[in-house]
Amino acid sequence: MTLDLEAPASTGLTASAESRPVRPRRLRRTPALRALVRETRLHPSMLVAPLFVQPGIGRRDPIGSMPGQARLSADLAAKEAARLAELGVGGVILFGLPESKDPLGSEASTEGGIVQDAFRRIRALELPLVTIADTCLCEYTDHGHCGPIAADGSVDNDAALVRLAETAVAQARAGADIVAPSAMMDGQVAAIRAALDAEGFGQTAIMAYASKHASAFYGPFREAADSAPAFGDRRGYQMDPANGREAMREMALDVAEGADILLVKPALPGLDLIAAARDRFDLPIAAYQVSGEFAMIAAAAERGWLDGRRAMTEAVTGIVRAGAGIVITYAAADLATWLRDER
Ligand code: PBG
């Protein structure tokens, strides 16, 4: 194969297409050459592992739809955080399964709430990893929606803002370094920033789930977190997956409201948005490889249909290549282990 390329005039070469074949394969000959020219490298410090925290002590319940993942009691969650820190994983993001649920999602913001308990235990270990709280109400409300229900049956945006702000403050007080509002309520970043600042948590950062689509890929998570809506769906607040310009608008709003990190979710169906976000904004860009993205690779690997390690590495590498500097992934521990073994 030859391409008709002219040599630069200054070299004085009379390069015909024949004498200067373009041979990209030169740089693919050996593992060392391929490593030298590799454009995208994964590092454990850019990975964040989700943890599902449940009541009890010494309790570990596997999640059927997410091979290798489990709901953990707070003591075991702290142990798992220590293992992740040992592997060099950058952070953990906590989700809670409360003792009891009610219409307001009260346990999300109580001092003794399940996630707050886990944060205090993790903080006590002084681990070199970042602690992140998913700030939402759907795991805590008895109806499974991300905010209180208004008289007309829709989620009451401004009532949700009050609850989200209280929840973020409780999480910060318990030791979360970052709060990550994921309810897709209008104004949630501004409301949380104001509440954190007013309560003396000016140093607590906000990672905004800025672009969050109403995705079928959250299916396994809702089993794991027992947070499926009891009626209706989330399309009245999460975005239509068909919309990209709207996603950019949501991200711009969160920047204006004071977000410190922008998150795109889900990752694989949103690679275009990760790339556009990286291009348009100067904040760190995070992507969430969600439960369904994990489950489909893990399930195919279990059946021997895919090489799980290679497929997972390729998927996460693609997310980083698109522009994400932070990846939330259920494969964080596996990836960190594989990266260590490569060295
Ligand atoms: C809370 C929340 C969800 C996820 C992250 N935060 C569930 C949802 O929006 O339905 C999904 C994460 C995953 O699927 O791994 N609102």
mmCIF file with all atom_site columns, C-alpha atoms in Angstrom, residues 160-316:
data_model
loop_
_atom_site.group_PDB
_atom_site.id
_atom_site.type_symbol
_atom_site.label_atom_id
_atom_site.label_alt_id
_atom_site.label_comp_id
_atom_site.label_asym_id
_atom_site.label_entity_id
_atom_site.label_seq_id
_atom_site.pdbx_PDB_ins_code
_atom_site.Cartn_x
_atom_site.Cartn_y
_atom_site.Cartn_z
_atom_site.occupancy
_atom_site.B_iso_or_equiv
_atom_site.pdbx_formal_charge
_atom_site.auth_seq_id
_atom_site.auth_comp_id
_atom_site.auth_asym_id
_atom_site.auth_atom_id
_atom_site.pdbx_PDB_model_num
ATOM 1   C CA . ALA A 1 160 ? -35.799 17.331  46.667 1.00 0.00 ? 160 ALA A CA 1
ATOM 2   C CA . LEU A 1 161 ? -33.194 20.119  46.732 1.00 0.00 ? 161 LEU A CA 1
ATOM 3   C CA . VAL A 1 162 ? -33.728 20.600  50.472 1.00 0.00 ? 162 VAL A CA 1
ATOM 4   C CA . ARG A 1 163 ? -33.328 16.851  51.124 1.00 0.00 ? 163 ARG A CA 1
ATOM 5   C CA . LEU A 1 164 ? -30.285 16.546  48.830 1.00 0.00 ? 164 LEU A CA 1
ATOM 6   C CA . ALA A 1 165 ? -28.587 19.477  50.574 1.00 0.00 ? 165 ALA A CA 1
ATOM 7   C CA . GLU A 1 166 ? -29.226 17.926  54.014 1.00 0.00 ? 166 GLU A CA 1
ATOM 8   C CA . THR A 1 167 ? -27.902 14.611  52.745 1.00 0.00 ? 167 THR A CA 1
ATOM 9   C CA . ALA A 1 168 ? -24.719 16.144  51.305 1.00 0.00 ? 168 ALA A CA 1
ATOM 10  C CA . VAL A 1 169 ? -23.997 17.939  54.589 1.00 0.00 ? 169 VAL A CA 1
ATOM 11  C CA . ALA A 1 170 ? -24.477 14.707  56.579 1.00 0.00 ? 170 ALA A CA 1
ATOM 12  C CA . GLN A 1 171 ? -22.155 12.862  54.196 1.00 0.00 ? 171 GLN A CA 1
ATOM 13  C CA . ALA A 1 172 ? -19.508 15.581  54.413 1.00 0.00 ? 172 ALA A CA 1
ATOM 14  C CA . ARG A 1 173 ? -19.771 15.602  58.202 1.00 0.00 ? 173 ARG A CA 1
ATOM 15  C CA . ALA A 1 174 ? -19.207 11.823  58.282 1.00 0.00 ? 174 ALA A CA 1
ATOM 16  C CA . GLY A 1 175 ? -16.057 12.154  56.193 1.00 0.00 ? 175 GLY A CA 1
ATOM 17  C CA . ALA A 1 176 ? -16.878 12.209  52.480 1.00 0.00 ? 176 ALA A CA 1
ATOM 18  C CA . ASP A 1 177 ? -14.208 14.150  50.577 1.00 0.00 ? 177 ASP A CA 1
ATOM 19  C CA . ILE A 1 178 ? -16.528 14.564  47.593 1.00 0.00 ? 178 ILE A CA 1
ATOM 20  C CA . VAL A 1 179 ? -20.309 14.514  47.284 1.00 0.00 ? 179 VAL A CA 1
ATOM 21  C CA . ALA A 1 180 ? -21.762 13.403  43.971 1.00 0.00 ? 180 ALA A CA 1
ATOM 22  C CA . PRO A 1 181 ? -25.363 14.519  43.405 1.00 0.00 ? 181 PRO A CA 1
ATOM 23  C CA . SER A 1 182 ? -27.025 12.061  41.029 1.00 0.00 ? 182 SER A CA 1
ATOM 24  C CA . ALA A 1 183 ? -30.729 12.919  41.302 1.00 0.00 ? 183 ALA A CA 1
ATOM 25  C CA . MET A 1 184 ? -30.862 15.121  38.168 1.00 0.00 ? 184 MET A CA 1
ATOM 26  C CA . MET A 1 185 ? -32.884 17.765  40.016 1.00 0.00 ? 185 MET A CA 1
ATOM 27  C CA . ASP A 1 186 ? -32.576 21.265  38.568 1.00 0.00 ? 186 ASP A CA 1
ATOM 28  C CA . GLY A 1 187 ? -30.338 23.431  40.735 1.00 0.00 ? 187 GLY A CA 1
ATOM 29  C CA . GLN A 1 188 ? -28.982 20.544  42.842 1.00 0.00 ? 188 GLN A CA 1
ATOM 30  C CA . VAL A 1 189 ? -25.332 21.602  42.568 1.00 0.00 ? 189 VAL A CA 1
ATOM 31  C CA . ALA A 1 190 ? -26.039 25.198  43.624 1.00 0.00 ? 190 ALA A CA 1
ATOM 32  C CA . ALA A 1 191 ? -28.245 24.071  46.520 1.00 0.00 ? 191 ALA A CA 1
ATOM 33  C CA . ILE A 1 192 ? -25.626 21.613  47.781 1.00 0.00 ? 192 ILE A CA 1
ATOM 34  C CA . ARG A 1 193 ? -22.753 24.087  47.405 1.00 0.00 ? 193 ARG A CA 1
ATOM 35  C CA . ALA A 1 194 ? -24.646 26.700  49.399 1.00 0.00 ? 194 ALA A CA 1
ATOM 36  C CA . ALA A 1 195 ? -25.514 24.220  52.164 1.00 0.00 ? 195 ALA A CA 1
ATOM 37  C CA . LEU A 1 196 ? -21.981 22.836  52.399 1.00 0.00 ? 196 LEU A CA 1
ATOM 38  C CA . ASP A 1 197 ? -20.504 26.333  52.594 1.00 0.00 ? 197 ASP A CA 1
ATOM 39  C CA . ALA A 1 198 ? -23.031 27.427  55.212 1.00 0.00 ? 198 ALA A CA 1
ATOM 40  C CA . GLU A 1 199 ? -22.187 24.399  57.396 1.00 0.00 ? 199 GLU A CA 1
ATOM 41  C CA . GLY A 1 200 ? -18.431 24.873  57.229 1.00 0.00 ? 200 GLY A CA 1
ATOM 42  C CA . PHE A 1 201 ? -17.699 22.321  54.498 1.00 0.00 ? 201 PHE A CA 1
ATOM 43  C CA . GLY A 1 202 ? -16.231 24.737  51.976 1.00 0.00 ? 202 GLY A CA 1
ATOM 44  C CA . GLN A 1 203 ? -13.500 22.194  51.225 1.00 0.00 ? 203 GLN A CA 1
ATOM 45  C CA . THR A 1 204 ? -15.885 19.391  50.290 1.00 0.00 ? 204 THR A CA 1
ATOM 46  C CA . ALA A 1 205 ? -15.863 19.040  46.507 1.00 0.00 ? 205 ALA A CA 1
ATOM 47  C CA . ILE A 1 206 ? -18.844 18.358  44.256 1.00 0.00 ? 206 ILE A CA 1
ATOM 48  C CA . MET A 1 207 ? -18.641 15.796  41.488 1.00 0.00 ? 207 MET A CA 1
ATOM 49  C CA . ALA A 1 208 ? -21.818 16.514  39.545 1.00 0.00 ? 208 ALA A CA 1
ATOM 50  C CA . TYR A 1 209 ? -23.595 13.739  37.699 1.00 0.00 ? 209 TYR A CA 1
ATOM 51  C CA . ALA A 1 210 ? -24.014 16.478  35.098 1.00 0.00 ? 210 ALA A CA 1
ATOM 52  C CA . SER A 1 211 ? -24.948 14.391  32.100 1.00 0.00 ? 211 SER A CA 1
ATOM 53  C CA . LYS A 1 212 ? -27.089 11.507  33.268 1.00 0.00 ? 212 LYS A CA 1
ATOM 54  C CA . HIS A 1 213 ? -29.352 9.730   30.841 1.00 0.00 ? 213 HIS A CA 1
ATOM 55  C CA . ALA A 1 214 ? -32.419 7.633   31.707 1.00 0.00 ? 214 ALA A CA 1
ATOM 56  C CA . SER A 1 215 ? -30.577 4.436   30.840 1.00 0.00 ? 215 SER A CA 1
ATOM 57  C CA . ALA A 1 216 ? -31.545 0.779   30.676 1.00 0.00 ? 216 ALA A CA 1
ATOM 58  C CA . PHE A 1 217 ? -27.968 0.055   31.740 1.00 0.00 ? 217 PHE A CA 1
ATOM 59  C CA . TYR A 1 218 ? -28.775 0.921   35.382 1.00 0.00 ? 218 TYR A CA 1
ATOM 60  C CA . GLY A 1 219 ? -30.804 -2.298  35.675 1.00 0.00 ? 219 GLY A CA 1
ATOM 61  C CA . PRO A 1 220 ? -28.402 -4.383  37.785 1.00 0.00 ? 220 PRO A CA 1
ATOM 62  C CA . PHE A 1 221 ? -27.725 -1.413  40.087 1.00 0.00 ? 221 PHE A CA 1
ATOM 63  C CA . ARG A 1 222 ? -31.382 -1.149  40.974 1.00 0.00 ? 222 ARG A CA 1
ATOM 64  C CA . GLU A 1 223 ? -31.314 -4.775  42.060 1.00 0.00 ? 223 GLU A CA 1
ATOM 65  C CA . ALA A 1 224 ? -28.104 -4.175  44.018 1.00 0.00 ? 224 ALA A CA 1
ATOM 66  C CA . ALA A 1 225 ? -29.357 -1.013  45.711 1.00 0.00 ? 225 ALA A CA 1
ATOM 67  C CA . ASP A 1 226 ? -33.010 -2.057  45.854 1.00 0.00 ? 226 ASP A CA 1
ATOM 68  C CA . SER A 1 227 ? -33.895 1.301   44.299 1.00 0.00 ? 227 SER A CA 1
ATOM 69  C CA . ALA A 1 228 ? -36.211 0.517   41.383 1.00 0.00 ? 228 ALA A CA 1
ATOM 70  C CA . PRO A 1 229 ? -39.072 3.045   41.276 1.00 0.00 ? 229 PRO A CA 1
ATOM 71  C CA . ALA A 1 230 ? -42.281 1.567   42.728 1.00 0.00 ? 230 ALA A CA 1
ATOM 72  C CA . PHE A 1 231 ? -44.277 3.356   40.006 1.00 0.00 ? 231 PHE A CA 1
ATOM 73  C CA . GLY A 1 232 ? -43.388 5.134   36.777 1.00 0.00 ? 232 GLY A CA 1
ATOM 74  C CA . ASP A 1 233 ? -39.788 5.667   35.746 1.00 0.00 ? 233 ASP A CA 1
ATOM 75  C CA . ARG A 1 234 ? -37.058 8.312   35.922 1.00 0.00 ? 234 ARG A CA 1
ATOM 76  C CA . ARG A 1 235 ? -37.664 9.866   32.505 1.00 0.00 ? 235 ARG A CA 1
ATOM 77  C CA . GLY A 1 236 ? -39.229 12.949  34.073 1.00 0.00 ? 236 GLY A CA 1
ATOM 78  C CA . TYR A 1 237 ? -35.856 13.941  35.539 1.00 0.00 ? 237 TYR A CA 1
ATOM 79  C CA . GLN A 1 238 ? -33.057 11.929  33.885 1.00 0.00 ? 238 GLN A CA 1
ATOM 80  C CA . MET A 1 239 ? -32.302 12.884  30.275 1.00 0.00 ? 239 MET A CA 1
ATOM 81  C CA . ASP A 1 240 ? -33.551 11.224  27.121 1.00 0.00 ? 240 ASP A CA 1
ATOM 82  C CA . PRO A 1 241 ? -30.592 9.134   25.843 1.00 0.00 ? 241 PRO A CA 1
ATOM 83  C CA . ALA A 1 242 ? -31.211 10.635  22.406 1.00 0.00 ? 242 ALA A CA 1
ATOM 84  C CA . ASN A 1 243 ? -30.107 14.093  23.536 1.00 0.00 ? 243 ASN A CA 1
ATOM 85  C CA . GLY A 1 244 ? -26.524 15.338  23.339 1.00 0.00 ? 244 GLY A CA 1
ATOM 86  C CA . ARG A 1 245 ? -26.958 19.094  23.061 1.00 0.00 ? 245 ARG A CA 1
ATOM 87  C CA . GLU A 1 246 ? -29.150 18.971  26.150 1.00 0.00 ? 246 GLU A CA 1
ATOM 88  C CA . ALA A 1 247 ? -26.350 17.074  27.900 1.00 0.00 ? 247 ALA A CA 1
ATOM 89  C CA . MET A 1 248 ? -23.897 19.876  27.096 1.00 0.00 ? 248 MET A CA 1
ATOM 90  C CA . ARG A 1 249 ? -26.389 22.375  28.486 1.00 0.00 ? 249 ARG A CA 1
ATOM 91  C CA . GLU A 1 250 ? -26.750 20.369  31.704 1.00 0.00 ? 250 GLU A CA 1
ATOM 92  C CA . MET A 1 251 ? -22.972 20.301  32.044 1.00 0.00 ? 251 MET A CA 1
ATOM 93  C CA . ALA A 1 252 ? -22.664 24.060  31.461 1.00 0.00 ? 252 ALA A CA 1
ATOM 94  C CA . LEU A 1 253 ? -25.315 24.656  34.143 1.00 0.00 ? 253 LEU A CA 1
ATOM 95  C CA . ASP A 1 254 ? -23.427 22.502  36.649 1.00 0.00 ? 254 ASP A CA 1
ATOM 96  C CA . VAL A 1 255 ? -20.194 24.364  35.899 1.00 0.00 ? 255 VAL A CA 1
ATOM 97  C CA . ALA A 1 256 ? -22.019 27.646  36.534 1.00 0.00 ? 256 ALA A CA 1
ATOM 98  C CA . GLU A 1 257 ? -23.504 26.269  39.780 1.00 0.00 ? 257 GLU A CA 1
ATOM 99  C CA . GLY A 1 258 ? -20.055 25.429  41.122 1.00 0.00 ? 258 GLY A CA 1
ATOM 100 C CA . ALA A 1 259 ? -19.316 21.813  40.214 1.00 0.00 ? 259 ALA A CA 1
ATOM 101 C CA . ASP A 1 260 ? -15.678 20.795  40.730 1.00 0.00 ? 260 ASP A CA 1
ATOM 102 C CA . ILE A 1 261 ? -15.809 17.649  38.563 1.00 0.00 ? 261 ILE A CA 1
ATOM 103 C CA . LEU A 1 262 ? -18.242 16.789  35.754 1.00 0.00 ? 262 LEU A CA 1
ATOM 104 C CA . LEU A 1 263 ? -19.498 13.224  35.416 1.00 0.00 ? 263 LEU A CA 1
ATOM 105 C CA . VAL A 1 264 ? -20.950 11.603  32.311 1.00 0.00 ? 264 VAL A CA 1
ATOM 106 C CA . LYS A 1 265 ? -23.136 8.518   32.799 1.00 0.00 ? 265 LYS A CA 1
ATOM 107 C CA . PRO A 1 266 ? -23.491 5.927   31.362 1.00 0.00 ? 266 PRO A CA 1
ATOM 108 C CA . ALA A 1 267 ? -20.038 5.876   29.780 1.00 0.00 ? 267 ALA A CA 1
ATOM 109 C CA . LEU A 1 268 ? -20.074 3.604   26.756 1.00 0.00 ? 268 LEU A CA 1
ATOM 110 C CA . PRO A 1 269 ? -23.296 4.965   25.202 1.00 0.00 ? 269 PRO A CA 1
ATOM 111 C CA . GLY A 1 270 ? -21.988 8.472   26.053 1.00 0.00 ? 270 GLY A CA 1
ATOM 112 C CA . LEU A 1 271 ? -18.479 8.413   24.605 1.00 0.00 ? 271 LEU A CA 1
ATOM 113 C CA . ASP A 1 272 ? -19.336 11.340  22.332 1.00 0.00 ? 272 ASP A CA 1
ATOM 114 C CA . LEU A 1 273 ? -20.351 13.392  25.373 1.00 0.00 ? 273 LEU A CA 1
ATOM 115 C CA . ILE A 1 274 ? -17.173 12.499  27.262 1.00 0.00 ? 274 ILE A CA 1
ATOM 116 C CA . ALA A 1 275 ? -15.146 13.726  24.277 1.00 0.00 ? 275 ALA A CA 1
ATOM 117 C CA . ALA A 1 276 ? -17.230 16.882  23.890 1.00 0.00 ? 276 ALA A CA 1
ATOM 118 C CA . ALA A 1 277 ? -17.033 17.613  27.620 1.00 0.00 ? 277 ALA A CA 1
ATOM 119 C CA . ARG A 1 278 ? -13.244 17.192  27.590 1.00 0.00 ? 278 ARG A CA 1
ATOM 120 C CA . ASP A 1 279 ? -13.082 19.615  24.672 1.00 0.00 ? 279 ASP A CA 1
ATOM 121 C CA . ARG A 1 280 ? -15.436 22.246  26.063 1.00 0.00 ? 280 ARG A CA 1
ATOM 122 C CA . PHE A 1 281 ? -14.728 22.394  29.811 1.00 0.00 ? 281 PHE A CA 1
ATOM 123 C CA . ASP A 1 282 ? -11.508 22.647  31.782 1.00 0.00 ? 282 ASP A CA 1
ATOM 124 C CA . LEU A 1 283 ? -12.770 20.757  34.845 1.00 0.00 ? 283 LEU A CA 1
ATOM 125 C CA . PRO A 1 284 ? -11.791 17.140  35.488 1.00 0.00 ? 284 PRO A CA 1
ATOM 126 C CA . ILE A 1 285 ? -14.101 14.855  33.518 1.00 0.00 ? 285 ILE A CA 1
ATOM 127 C CA . ALA A 1 286 ? -15.299 11.617  35.105 1.00 0.00 ? 286 ALA A CA 1
ATOM 128 C CA . ALA A 1 287 ? -17.278 8.812   33.496 1.00 0.00 ? 287 ALA A CA 1
ATOM 129 C CA . TYR A 1 288 ? -19.353 6.093   35.151 1.00 0.00 ? 288 TYR A CA 1
ATOM 130 C CA . GLN A 1 289 ? -19.108 2.658   33.570 1.00 0.00 ? 289 GLN A CA 1
ATOM 131 C CA . VAL A 1 290 ? -22.459 1.640   35.043 1.00 0.00 ? 290 VAL A CA 1
ATOM 132 C CA . SER A 1 291 ? -23.773 -1.653  36.342 1.00 0.00 ? 291 SER A CA 1
ATOM 133 C CA . GLY A 1 292 ? -25.185 -2.827  33.007 1.00 0.00 ? 292 GLY A CA 1
ATOM 134 C CA . GLU A 1 293 ? -21.962 -2.045  31.164 1.00 0.00 ? 293 GLU A CA 1
ATOM 135 C CA . PHE A 1 294 ? -20.112 -4.121  33.754 1.00 0.00 ? 294 PHE A CA 1
ATOM 136 C CA . ALA A 1 295 ? -22.681 -6.906  33.828 1.00 0.00 ? 295 ALA A CA 1
ATOM 137 C CA . MET A 1 296 ? -22.765 -7.510  30.096 1.00 0.00 ? 296 MET A CA 1
ATOM 138 C CA . ILE A 1 297 ? -19.008 -7.995  29.935 1.00 0.00 ? 297 ILE A CA 1
ATOM 139 C CA . ALA A 1 298 ? -18.896 -10.046 33.138 1.00 0.00 ? 298 ALA A CA 1
ATOM 140 C CA . ALA A 1 299 ? -21.781 -12.265 32.010 1.00 0.00 ? 299 ALA A CA 1
ATOM 141 C CA . ALA A 1 300 ? -20.283 -12.905 28.567 1.00 0.00 ? 300 ALA A CA 1
ATOM 142 C CA . ALA A 1 301 ? -16.938 -13.684 30.197 1.00 0.00 ? 301 ALA A CA 1
ATOM 143 C CA . GLU A 1 302 ? -18.603 -16.171 32.581 1.00 0.00 ? 302 GLU A CA 1
ATOM 144 C CA . ARG A 1 303 ? -19.979 -18.009 29.551 1.00 0.00 ? 303 ARG A CA 1
ATOM 145 C CA . GLY A 1 304 ? -16.634 -17.996 27.824 1.00 0.00 ? 304 GLY A CA 1
ATOM 146 C CA . TRP A 1 305 ? -17.943 -15.755 25.052 1.00 0.00 ? 305 TRP A CA 1
ATOM 147 C CA . LEU A 1 306 ? -15.465 -12.968 25.763 1.00 0.00 ? 306 LEU A CA 1
ATOM 148 C CA . ASP A 1 307 ? -12.030 -12.687 27.310 1.00 0.00 ? 307 ASP A CA 1
ATOM 149 C CA . GLY A 1 308 ? -13.219 -10.729 30.350 1.00 0.00 ? 308 GLY A CA 1
ATOM 150 C CA . ARG A 1 309 ? -9.883  -9.187  31.193 1.00 0.00 ? 309 ARG A CA 1
ATOM 151 C CA . ARG A 1 310 ? -9.206  -7.965  27.681 1.00 0.00 ? 310 ARG A CA 1
ATOM 152 C CA . ALA A 1 311 ? -12.763 -6.789  27.071 1.00 0.00 ? 311 ALA A CA 1
ATOM 153 C CA . MET A 1 312 ? -12.934 -4.879  30.358 1.00 0.00 ? 312 MET A CA 1
ATOM 154 C CA . THR A 1 313 ? -9.526  -3.301  29.787 1.00 0.00 ? 313 THR A CA 1
ATOM 155 C CA . GLU A 1 314 ? -10.527 -2.313  26.264 1.00 0.00 ? 314 GLU A CA 1
ATOM 156 C CA . ALA A 1 315 ? -13.850 -0.793  27.379 1.00 0.00 ? 315 ALA A CA 1
ATOM 157 C CA . VAL A 1 316 ? -12.272 1.279   30.150 1.00 0.00 ? 316 VAL A CA 1
#
